[in-house]
Coordinates of N, CA and C in Angstrom, one line a residue:
M1 N 38.9 68.0 163.4 CA 38.5 69.4 163.8 C 38.7 70.3 162.5
C2 N 37.8 71.2 162.3 CA 37.9 72.1 161.2 C 39.2 72.9 161.1
H3 N 39.8 73.0 159.9 CA 41.0 73.8 159.8 C 40.6 75.2 160.1
P4 N 41.5 75.9 160.8 CA 41.2 77.3 161.2 C 40.9 78.2 160.0
L5 N 41.6 78.0 158.9 CA 41.4 78.8 157.7 C 40.0 78.7 157.2
L6 N 39.4 77.5 157.3 CA 38.1 77.3 156.7 C 37.0 78.1 157.4
R7 N 37.2 78.4 158.7 CA 36.3 79.2 159.5 C 36.2 80.6 159.0
R8 N 37.2 81.0 158.2 CA 37.3 82.4 157.8 C 36.7 82.6 156.4
I9 N 36.2 81.5 155.8 CA 35.7 81.6 154.4 C 34.5 82.7 154.3
P10 N 33.5 82.6 155.2 CA 32.4 83.6 155.1 C 33.0 85.1 155.2
V11 N 33.9 85.3 156.1 CA 34.5 86.7 156.2 C 35.2 87.1 154.9
L12 N 36.0 86.1 154.4 CA 36.8 86.4 153.2 C 35.9 86.7 152.0
V13 N 34.8 85.9 151.9 CA 33.9 86.1 150.8 C 33.2 87.4 150.9
F14 N 32.8 87.8 152.1 CA 32.1 89.1 152.4 C 33.0 90.2 152.0
L15 N 34.3 90.2 152.4 CA 35.2 91.3 152.2 C 35.5 91.5 150.7
L16 N 35.7 90.3 150.0 CA 35.9 90.4 148.6 C 34.7 90.8 147.8
S17 N 33.5 90.4 148.3 CA 32.3 90.8 147.7 C 32.1 92.4 147.7
A18 N 32.5 92.9 148.9 CA 32.4 94.4 149.0 C 33.4 95.1 148.1
L19 N 34.6 94.5 148.0 CA 35.7 95.0 147.1 C 35.2 95.1 145.7
W20 N 34.5 94.0 145.3 CA 34.0 94.0 143.9 C 32.8 94.9 143.7
A21 N 31.9 94.9 144.7 CA 30.7 95.6 144.5 C 30.8 97.1 144.6
L22 N 31.7 97.6 145.4 CA 31.8 99.1 145.6 C 32.1 99.8 144.3
P23 N 33.2 99.3 143.5 CA 33.4 100.0 142.2 C 32.3 99.9 141.2
V24 N 31.6 98.7 141.3 CA 30.5 98.5 140.3 C 29.3 99.4 140.6
R25 N 29.0 99.7 141.9 CA 27.9 100.4 142.2 C 28.2 101.9 142.5
A26 N 29.4 102.3 142.3 CA 29.8 103.7 142.6 C 29.0 104.7 141.8
D27 N 28.7 104.4 140.6 CA 28.0 105.3 139.7 C 26.6 105.6 140.2
D28 N 25.9 104.5 140.8 CA 24.6 104.6 141.4 C 24.6 105.5 142.6
I29 N 25.7 105.4 143.4 CA 25.7 106.1 144.7 C 26.1 107.6 144.5
L30 N 27.1 107.8 143.7 CA 27.7 109.2 143.6 C 27.2 110.0 142.4
G31 N 26.5 109.3 141.5 CA 25.9 110.0 140.4 C 26.7 110.0 139.1
D32 N 26.3 110.8 138.1 CA 26.8 110.8 136.8 C 28.3 111.2 136.8
D33 N 28.7 112.1 137.7 CA 30.1 112.6 137.7 C 31.1 111.5 137.8
I34 N 30.9 110.6 138.7 CA 31.9 109.5 138.9 C 31.8 108.6 137.8
N35 N 30.6 108.4 137.2 CA 30.5 107.5 136.0 C 31.3 108.1 134.8
E36 N 31.2 109.4 134.6 CA 31.9 110.0 133.5 C 33.4 109.9 133.7
E37 N 33.8 110.1 135.0 CA 35.3 110.0 135.3 C 35.8 108.6 135.1
E38 N 35.1 107.6 135.5 CA 35.5 106.2 135.4 C 35.5 105.9 133.9
S39 N 34.6 106.3 133.1 CA 34.5 106.0 131.7 C 35.7 106.6 131.0
H40 N 36.1 107.8 131.4 CA 37.3 108.5 130.8 C 38.6 107.7 131.2
D41 N 38.8 107.4 132.5 CA 40.0 106.7 133.0 C 40.1 105.3 132.4
Y42 N 39.0 104.6 132.2 CA 39.1 103.2 131.8 C 38.7 103.0 130.4
N43 N 38.6 104.1 129.6 CA 38.1 104.0 128.3 C 39.0 103.1 127.4
G44 N 40.3 103.1 127.6 CA 41.2 102.4 126.7 C 41.3 100.9 127.1
M45 N 40.7 100.5 128.2 CA 40.9 99.1 128.6 C 40.0 98.2 127.9
P46 N 40.5 97.0 127.5 CA 39.6 96.0 126.8 C 38.5 95.5 127.7
K47 N 37.4 95.1 127.1 CA 36.3 94.5 127.8 C 36.5 93.1 128.2
L48 N 37.3 92.4 127.3 CA 37.6 91.0 127.6 C 39.0 90.8 128.0
R49 N 39.3 89.8 128.9 CA 40.6 89.6 129.4 C 40.9 88.1 129.5
L50 N 42.0 87.7 128.9 CA 42.4 86.3 129.0 C 43.7 86.3 129.8
S51 N 43.8 85.5 130.9 CA 45.0 85.4 131.7 C 45.5 84.0 131.8
L52 N 46.8 83.8 131.5 CA 47.5 82.5 131.6 C 48.6 82.6 132.6
E53 N 48.6 81.7 133.6 CA 49.6 81.8 134.7 C 50.2 80.5 135.0
T54 N 51.4 80.5 135.7 CA 52.0 79.4 136.3 C 52.8 79.8 137.5
G55 N 53.1 78.9 138.4 CA 53.8 79.3 139.6 C 53.9 78.2 140.6
Y56 N 54.3 78.7 141.8 CA 54.5 77.7 142.9 C 53.3 77.6 143.8
S57 N 53.0 76.4 144.2 CA 51.8 76.1 145.0 C 52.2 75.3 146.2
Q58 N 51.6 75.6 147.4 CA 51.9 74.9 148.7 C 50.6 74.4 149.3
W59 N 50.6 73.1 149.4 CA 49.4 72.4 150.0 C 49.6 72.4 151.5
M60 N 48.6 72.9 152.3 CA 48.7 73.0 153.7 C 48.2 71.8 154.4
Y61 N 48.8 70.6 154.1 CA 48.5 69.4 154.8 C 49.5 69.0 155.8
N62 N 49.1 68.9 157.1 CA 50.1 68.7 158.1 C 49.5 67.6 159.1
P63 N 49.7 66.3 158.7 CA 49.2 65.2 159.6 C 50.1 65.1 160.9
D64 N 49.5 64.5 161.9 CA 50.2 64.3 163.2 C 50.8 62.9 163.3
S65 N 51.7 62.8 164.2 CA 52.3 61.5 164.6 C 52.9 60.7 163.4
I66 N 53.8 61.4 162.7 CA 54.5 60.8 161.6 C 56.0 60.8 161.8
S67 N 56.7 60.0 161.1 CA 58.1 59.9 161.3 C 58.8 61.1 160.5
P68 N 60.0 61.4 160.9 CA 60.8 62.4 160.1 C 60.9 62.0 158.6
D69 N 61.1 60.7 158.3 CA 61.2 60.3 156.9 C 59.9 60.6 156.2
Y70 N 58.8 60.2 156.8 CA 57.5 60.4 156.1 C 57.2 61.9 156.0
E71 N 57.5 62.7 157.0 CA 57.3 64.1 156.9 C 58.1 64.7 155.8
K72 N 59.3 64.3 155.6 CA 60.1 64.8 154.4 C 59.5 64.4 153.1
F73 N 59.0 63.2 153.0 CA 58.3 62.8 151.8 C 57.0 63.6 151.5
L74 N 56.2 63.9 152.6 CA 55.0 64.7 152.4 C 55.4 66.1 152.1
N75 N 56.4 66.6 152.6 CA 56.8 68.0 152.3 C 57.1 68.2 150.8
S76 N 57.7 67.1 150.2 CA 57.9 67.2 148.7 C 56.6 67.1 148.0
L77 N 55.7 66.3 148.5 CA 54.4 66.2 147.8 C 53.5 67.4 148.0
E78 N 53.6 68.1 149.1 CA 52.8 69.3 149.3 C 53.2 70.5 148.5
S79 N 54.4 70.6 148.0 CA 54.8 71.7 147.1 C 54.9 71.2 145.7
G80 N 54.5 72.1 144.8 CA 54.5 71.8 143.4 C 54.2 72.9 142.5
W81 N 53.9 72.7 141.2 CA 53.6 73.7 140.2 C 52.1 73.8 140.1
D82 N 51.6 75.0 139.8 CA 50.2 75.1 139.4 C 50.2 75.9 138.1
F83 N 49.1 75.6 137.3 CA 48.8 76.2 136.0 C 47.4 76.7 136.1
S84 N 47.1 77.9 135.5 CA 45.8 78.4 135.5 C 45.4 79.2 134.3
A85 N 44.2 79.2 134.0 CA 43.6 80.1 132.9 C 42.3 80.7 133.4
Q86 N 42.2 82.0 133.0 CA 41.0 82.7 133.4 C 40.6 83.6 132.2
V87 N 39.3 83.6 131.9 CA 38.7 84.5 130.9 C 37.6 85.3 131.6
A88 N 37.6 86.6 131.4 CA 36.7 87.5 132.1 C 36.2 88.6 131.2
W89 N 35.0 89.0 131.5 CA 34.3 90.1 130.7 C 34.0 91.2 131.7
F90 N 34.4 92.5 131.3 CA 34.2 93.6 132.2 C 33.0 94.5 131.7
P91 N 31.8 94.3 132.1 CA 30.7 95.1 131.6 C 30.7 96.5 132.3
W92 N 31.4 96.6 133.5 CA 31.5 97.8 134.2 C 32.9 98.3 134.2
P93 N 33.2 99.6 134.4 CA 34.5 100.1 134.3 C 35.5 99.4 135.2
K94 N 35.1 99.0 136.4 CA 36.0 98.4 137.4 C 35.6 97.0 137.8
G95 N 34.5 96.5 137.3 CA 34.0 95.2 137.7 C 33.8 94.2 136.6
G96 N 34.1 93.0 136.8 CA 34.0 92.0 135.8 C 33.6 90.6 136.3
I97 N 33.2 89.7 135.4 CA 32.8 88.4 135.8 C 33.5 87.4 134.8
G98 N 33.7 86.2 135.2 CA 34.4 85.3 134.3 C 34.4 83.9 134.8
A99 N 35.3 83.0 134.2 CA 35.4 81.6 134.6 C 36.9 81.3 134.8
E100 N 37.2 80.4 135.7 CA 38.6 80.1 136.0 C 38.9 78.6 136.1
W101 N 40.1 78.2 135.6 CA 40.5 76.8 135.7 C 41.9 76.8 136.3
I102 N 42.1 75.9 137.3 CA 43.4 75.8 138.1 C 43.8 74.4 138.2
W103 N 45.1 74.1 137.9 CA 45.6 72.7 138.0 C 46.8 72.7 138.8
F104 N 46.8 72.0 139.9 CA 48.0 71.8 140.8 C 48.5 70.4 140.6
L105 N 49.8 70.3 140.4 CA 50.5 69.0 140.2 C 51.7 68.9 141.0
S106 N 51.9 67.8 141.7 CA 53.1 67.6 142.5 C 53.4 66.1 142.5
K107 N 54.7 65.8 142.7 CA 55.2 64.4 142.7 C 56.2 64.2 143.9
A108 N 56.3 63.0 144.4 CA 57.3 62.7 145.4 C 57.7 61.2 145.4
Q109 N 58.9 61.0 145.8 CA 59.3 59.6 145.9 C 60.3 59.4 147.0
G110 N 60.4 58.2 147.5 CA 61.4 58.0 148.6 C 61.5 56.5 148.9
D111 N 62.6 56.1 149.5 CA 62.8 54.7 149.8 C 63.2 54.6 151.3
N112 N 62.9 53.4 151.9 CA 63.2 53.1 153.3 C 62.5 54.1 154.2
I113 N 61.2 54.3 154.0 CA 60.5 55.3 154.7 C 59.7 54.6 155.9
L114 N 59.9 55.1 157.1 CA 59.0 54.7 158.2 C 57.9 55.7 158.3
L115 N 56.6 55.1 158.3 CA 55.5 56.0 158.3 C 55.2 56.7 159.6
D116 N 55.5 56.1 160.7 CA 55.3 56.7 162.0 C 56.4 56.3 162.9
T117 N 56.4 56.9 164.1 CA 57.5 56.8 165.0 C 57.6 55.4 165.6
T118 N 56.5 54.6 165.6 CA 56.4 53.3 166.2 C 56.6 52.2 165.2
S119 N 56.6 52.5 163.9 CA 56.6 51.5 162.8 C 58.1 51.0 162.7
R120 N 58.1 49.7 162.3 CA 59.4 49.1 162.0 C 59.5 48.6 160.5
V121 N 58.4 48.8 159.8 CA 58.3 48.4 158.4 C 58.7 49.6 157.5
R122 N 59.6 49.3 156.6 CA 60.1 50.4 155.7 C 59.4 50.3 154.4
H123 N 59.1 51.5 153.8 CA 58.3 51.6 152.6 C 59.1 52.3 151.5
S124 N 58.9 51.8 150.3 CA 59.4 52.5 149.1 C 58.1 53.0 148.4
M125 N 58.1 54.4 148.2 CA 56.8 55.0 147.8 C 57.1 56.0 146.6
R126 N 56.1 56.0 145.7 CA 56.1 57.0 144.6 C 54.7 57.5 144.6
D127 N 54.6 58.9 144.5 CA 53.3 59.5 144.7 C 53.1 60.6 143.6
R128 N 51.9 60.8 143.1 CA 51.5 61.9 142.2 C 50.2 62.4 142.6
A129 N 50.1 63.7 142.9 CA 48.9 64.3 143.4 C 48.5 65.4 142.3
S130 N 47.2 65.3 141.9 CA 46.7 66.3 140.9 C 45.3 66.8 141.5
F131 N 45.2 68.2 141.5 CA 44.0 68.9 141.9 C 43.6 69.7 140.7
I132 N 42.3 69.7 140.4 CA 41.8 70.5 139.3 C 40.6 71.2 139.8
Y133 N 40.6 72.5 139.6 CA 39.5 73.4 140.0 C 38.8 74.1 138.8
Y134 N 37.5 74.1 138.8 CA 36.7 74.9 137.9 C 35.7 75.7 138.6
G135 N 35.5 77.0 138.2 CA 34.5 77.8 138.8 C 34.4 79.2 138.3
P136 N 33.3 79.9 138.6 CA 33.1 81.3 138.2 C 34.0 82.2 139.1
T137 N 34.3 83.4 138.6 CA 35.1 84.4 139.3 C 34.5 85.7 139.1
F138 N 34.6 86.6 140.1 CA 34.2 88.0 140.1 C 35.4 88.9 140.4
L139 N 35.6 89.8 139.5 CA 36.8 90.6 139.5 C 36.6 92.1 139.8
S140 N 37.6 92.8 140.4 CA 37.6 94.2 140.5 C 39.0 94.7 140.1
R141 N 39.0 95.7 139.2 CA 40.3 96.3 138.8 C 40.4 97.7 139.1
L142 N 41.6 98.1 139.5 CA 41.9 99.5 139.9 C 43.2 99.9 139.3
Q143 N 43.3 101.1 138.6 CA 44.5 101.6 138.1 C 45.5 101.9 139.2
F144 N 46.8 101.5 138.9 CA 47.8 101.7 139.9 C 49.1 102.2 139.1
G145 N 49.2 103.5 139.0 CA 50.3 104.1 138.2 C 49.8 104.2 136.7
R146 N 50.8 104.7 135.9 CA 50.4 104.9 134.5 C 50.1 103.7 133.7
F147 N 50.9 102.6 134.0 CA 50.8 101.4 133.2 C 50.4 100.2 134.1
G148 N 50.1 100.5 135.4 CA 49.8 99.4 136.3 C 48.3 99.2 136.6
L149 N 48.0 98.0 137.0 CA 46.6 97.7 137.3 C 46.6 96.7 138.4
I150 N 45.8 96.9 139.5 CA 45.6 96.0 140.5 C 44.3 95.2 140.3
V151 N 44.4 93.9 140.2 CA 43.2 93.1 140.0 C 43.0 92.1 141.1
A152 N 41.8 92.2 141.7 CA 41.4 91.2 142.8 C 40.2 90.4 142.4
G153 N 40.1 89.2 142.9 CA 39.0 88.4 142.5 C 38.6 87.4 143.6
F154 N 37.4 86.8 143.5 CA 37.0 85.7 144.3 C 36.0 84.9 143.6
G155 N 35.9 83.6 144.0 CA 34.9 82.7 143.4 C 34.8 81.5 144.2
A156 N 33.9 80.6 143.7 CA 33.7 79.3 144.4 C 33.3 78.3 143.3
G157 N 33.8 77.0 143.4 CA 33.5 76.1 142.4 C 33.8 74.7 142.8
F158 N 34.1 73.8 141.9 CA 34.3 72.4 142.1 C 35.8 72.1 142.1
L159 N 36.2 71.2 143.0 CA 37.6 70.8 143.1 C 37.7 69.2 143.0
F160 N 38.4 68.7 142.0 CA 38.6 67.3 141.7 C 40.0 66.9 142.1
V161 N 40.1 65.8 142.9 CA 41.3 65.4 143.5 C 41.6 64.0 143.0
N162 N 42.9 63.7 142.5 CA 43.3 62.4 142.1 C 44.8 62.2 142.7
D163 N 44.9 61.4 143.7 CA 46.2 61.1 144.3 C 46.5 59.6 144.1
S164 N 47.5 59.3 143.3 CA 47.8 57.9 143.0 C 49.3 57.7 143.4
W165 N 49.5 56.5 144.1 CA 50.8 56.2 144.6 C 51.0 54.7 144.6
T166 N 52.3 54.3 144.7 CA 52.7 52.9 144.9 C 53.4 52.8 146.3
D167 N 53.1 51.8 147.0 CA 53.7 51.5 148.3 C 54.3 50.1 148.3
N168 N 55.6 50.0 148.2 CA 56.3 48.7 148.0 C 55.7 47.9 146.8
G169 N 55.5 48.7 145.8 CA 55.0 48.1 144.5 C 53.5 47.9 144.4
Q170 N 52.8 48.2 145.4 CA 51.3 48.1 145.4 C 50.7 49.4 145.0
A171 N 49.9 49.4 144.0 CA 49.3 50.6 143.5 C 48.0 51.0 144.3
N172 N 47.9 52.3 144.6 CA 46.7 52.8 145.3 C 46.3 54.1 144.6
V173 N 45.0 54.4 144.8 CA 44.5 55.7 144.2 C 43.4 56.2 145.1
V174 N 43.4 57.5 145.4 CA 42.4 58.2 146.1 C 41.8 59.2 145.1
K175 N 40.5 59.2 145.0 CA 39.7 60.2 144.1 C 38.7 60.9 145.0
A176 N 38.4 62.1 144.7 CA 37.4 62.9 145.4 C 36.9 64.1 144.6
K177 N 35.7 64.5 145.0 CA 35.1 65.7 144.4 C 34.5 66.5 145.5
T178 N 34.9 67.8 145.6 CA 34.4 68.6 146.7 C 34.3 70.1 146.2
Y179 N 34.0 71.0 147.1 CA 33.8 72.4 146.8 C 35.0 73.2 147.3
A180 N 35.3 74.3 146.7 CA 36.4 75.1 147.1 C 36.1 76.6 146.9
A181 N 36.6 77.5 147.7 CA 36.6 78.9 147.6 C 37.9 79.4 147.2
V182 N 38.0 80.4 146.3 CA 39.3 80.9 145.8 C 39.2 82.4 145.9
A183 N 40.3 83.0 146.4 CA 40.5 84.5 146.4 C 41.9 84.8 145.9
D184 N 42.1 85.9 145.2 CA 43.4 86.2 144.7 C 43.5 87.8 144.5
V185 N 44.7 88.2 144.5 CA 45.0 89.6 144.2 C 46.3 89.7 143.5
G186 N 46.4 90.6 142.5 CA 47.6 90.7 141.7 C 47.9 92.0 141.1
W187 N 49.0 92.2 140.5 CA 49.4 93.4 139.8 C 49.8 93.1 138.4
D188 N 49.2 93.9 137.5 CA 49.5 93.8 136.0 C 50.3 95.0 135.6
Y189 N 51.2 94.8 134.6 CA 51.9 95.9 134.0 C 51.8 95.8 132.5
S190 N 51.3 96.8 131.9 CA 51.0 96.8 130.5 C 52.2 97.1 129.7
V191 N 52.6 96.2 128.8 CA 53.7 96.5 127.9 C 53.2 96.9 126.5
Y192 N 51.9 96.7 126.2 CA 51.3 97.1 125.0 C 49.8 97.2 125.4
R193 N 49.0 97.9 124.5 CA 47.6 98.1 124.9 C 46.9 96.8 125.2
L194 N 47.2 95.7 124.5 CA 46.4 94.5 124.6 C 47.3 93.4 125.3
I195 N 48.5 93.7 125.8 CA 49.3 92.7 126.4 C 49.9 93.2 127.7
S196 N 49.8 92.4 128.8 CA 50.3 92.7 130.1 C 51.0 91.5 130.7
F197 N 51.9 91.8 131.5 CA 52.5 90.8 132.4 C 52.2 91.1 133.8
G198 N 52.1 90.0 134.6 CA 51.6 90.3 136.0 C 52.1 89.2 137.0
I199 N 51.9 89.5 138.2 CA 52.1 88.6 139.3 C 50.8 88.5 140.1
N200 N 50.7 87.3 140.8 CA 49.4 87.1 141.5 C 49.6 86.2 142.7
G201 N 48.9 86.5 143.8 CA 48.9 85.6 144.9 C 47.5 85.1 145.1
R202 N 47.4 83.8 145.4 CA 46.1 83.2 145.4 C 46.0 82.2 146.6
A203 N 44.8 82.1 147.2 CA 44.5 81.1 148.2 C 43.3 80.3 147.8
L204 N 43.4 79.0 147.9 CA 42.3 78.1 147.6 C 42.0 77.4 148.9
L205 N 40.7 77.5 149.4 CA 40.3 77.0 150.6 C 39.3 75.9 150.4
S206 N 39.6 74.7 151.0 CA 38.7 73.5 150.8 C 39.0 72.5 151.8
N207 N 38.1 71.5 152.0 CA 38.4 70.4 152.9 C 37.6 69.2 152.3
L208 N 38.0 68.0 152.8 CA 37.5 66.7 152.3 C 36.9 65.9 153.4
R209 N 35.7 65.4 153.2 CA 35.1 64.5 154.2 C 34.7 63.2 153.6
E210 N 34.7 63.1 152.3 CA 34.4 61.8 151.7 C 35.3 61.6 150.5
Y211 N 35.7 60.4 150.2 CA 36.6 60.1 149.0 C 36.5 58.6 148.7
T212 N 37.0 58.2 147.6 CA 37.1 56.8 147.3 C 38.6 56.3 147.3
F213 N 38.8 55.2 148.0 CA 40.1 54.6 148.1 C 40.1 53.3 147.3
N214 N 40.8 53.2 146.2 CA 40.9 52.0 145.4 C 39.4 51.6 145.0
G215 N 38.6 52.6 144.7 CA 37.2 52.3 144.3 C 36.2 52.2 145.4
E216 N 36.7 52.1 146.7 CA 35.8 52.0 147.8 C 35.5 53.3 148.5
K217 N 34.2 53.6 148.7 CA 33.9 54.9 149.3 C 34.3 54.9 150.8
V218 N 34.9 56.1 151.2 CA 35.3 56.2 152.6 C 34.8 57.6 153.1
S219 N 34.1 57.5 154.3 CA 33.6 58.7 154.9 C 34.4 58.9 156.2
I220 N 34.9 60.1 156.4 CA 35.7 60.4 157.6 C 34.8 60.4 158.8
K221 N 35.1 59.6 159.8 CA 34.2 59.5 161.0 C 34.3 60.8 161.8
Q222 N 33.1 61.3 162.1 CA 33.0 62.5 162.9 C 32.9 62.2 164.4
P223 N 33.5 63.1 165.2 CA 33.4 62.9 166.6 C 32.0 63.2 167.2
D224 N 31.7 62.7 168.4 CA 30.4 62.8 169.0 C 30.1 64.3 169.3
D225 N 31.1 65.1 169.7 CA 30.9 66.5 170.0 C 30.4 67.3 168.8
P226 N 29.3 67.9 168.9 CA 28.7 68.6 167.7 C 29.5 69.8 167.3
H227 N 30.4 70.3 168.2 CA 31.2 71.5 168.0 C 32.5 71.2 167.3
Y228 N 32.8 69.9 167.0 CA 34.0 69.5 166.3 C 33.7 68.6 165.2
W229 N 34.5 68.7 164.2 CA 34.3 67.7 163.1 C 35.7 67.5 162.4
S230 N 35.8 66.4 161.8 CA 37.1 66.0 161.2 C 37.0 66.2 159.7
N231 N 38.2 66.5 159.1 CA 38.3 66.6 157.7 C 39.8 66.5 157.3
I232 N 40.0 66.4 156.0 CA 41.4 66.5 155.4 C 41.4 67.8 154.7
T233 N 42.3 68.7 155.1 CA 42.4 70.0 154.4 C 43.0 69.9 153.1
L234 N 42.5 70.6 152.1 CA 43.0 70.7 150.8 C 43.4 72.1 150.5
T235 N 43.5 73.0 151.5 CA 43.9 74.4 151.4 C 45.2 74.5 150.7
R236 N 45.4 75.5 149.8 CA 46.7 75.8 149.2 C 46.9 77.3 149.0
F237 N 48.1 77.7 149.1 CA 48.5 79.0 148.8 C 49.5 79.0 147.6
E238 N 49.3 80.0 146.7 CA 50.0 80.0 145.4 C 50.6 81.4 145.1
L239 N 51.7 81.4 144.5 CA 52.3 82.6 144.0 C 52.7 82.4 142.5
N240 N 52.1 83.2 141.6 CA 52.1 83.0 140.2 C 52.6 84.2 139.4
A241 N 53.0 83.9 138.2 CA 53.3 85.0 137.2 C 52.8 84.6 135.9
G242 N 52.4 85.5 135.1 CA 51.7 85.2 133.8 C 51.6 86.3 132.8
I243 N 50.9 86.0 131.8 CA 50.6 87.0 130.7 C 49.1 87.2 130.6
R244 N 48.7 88.4 130.3 CA 47.3 88.7 130.1 C 47.1 89.3 128.7
F245 N 46.0 88.9 128.0 CA 45.7 89.4 126.7 C 44.3 90.1 126.8
G246 N 44.3 91.3 126.2 CA 43.0 92.0 126.0 C 42.4 91.5 124.7
L247 N 41.1 91.2 124.7 CA 40.5 90.7 123.5 C 39.3 91.6 123.0

């Protein structure tokens, strides 16, 4: 069945589109006065912005009917570090476009693991999960205080998954390529005209219906009811801190 968060992607994209579009089109709606005011308020801001971030990421993967041992193992795998880079150009006072790269990495290991409540076979497992996202982004920035700036963005792009693990010494790997939608909002504080520090909250929404397991293609079987469908959720929520450079 579709993850509830994925049903909200169209609404999320619409709201963030409006957030980005309103500042950009304000000069057309309100006339030259607002355009002159914005030009004055944002005159000192750089047109180009490079953002580098790192922080905590939580993968929202919650399978059913697993043992407490395996649940503990997966909890370790679902949380990890993320790293990201974003470059953006602001042709409008409050609106910009750019490109974004995000890398999520997590590792887990455990011994004597029972995979489900009925299993009697214990497993020794080592796992490494890597997700890489590439895609365009659309940004809106608003002044917040004398040195503060609120920056919100949204985008959609490609997500590459590589999950490799060993189970009692046997190596396995899952690889996949799918699409993802990304939305984020953050606060920057300027310490110098071209340098800022900031925090950022981000949601990455995605799901998986096809992948390769040890080189063999696997399609998740869909139920007969057309109103339901199966998937593996790749949705993640992240909290980051980083540095921004004006160029």
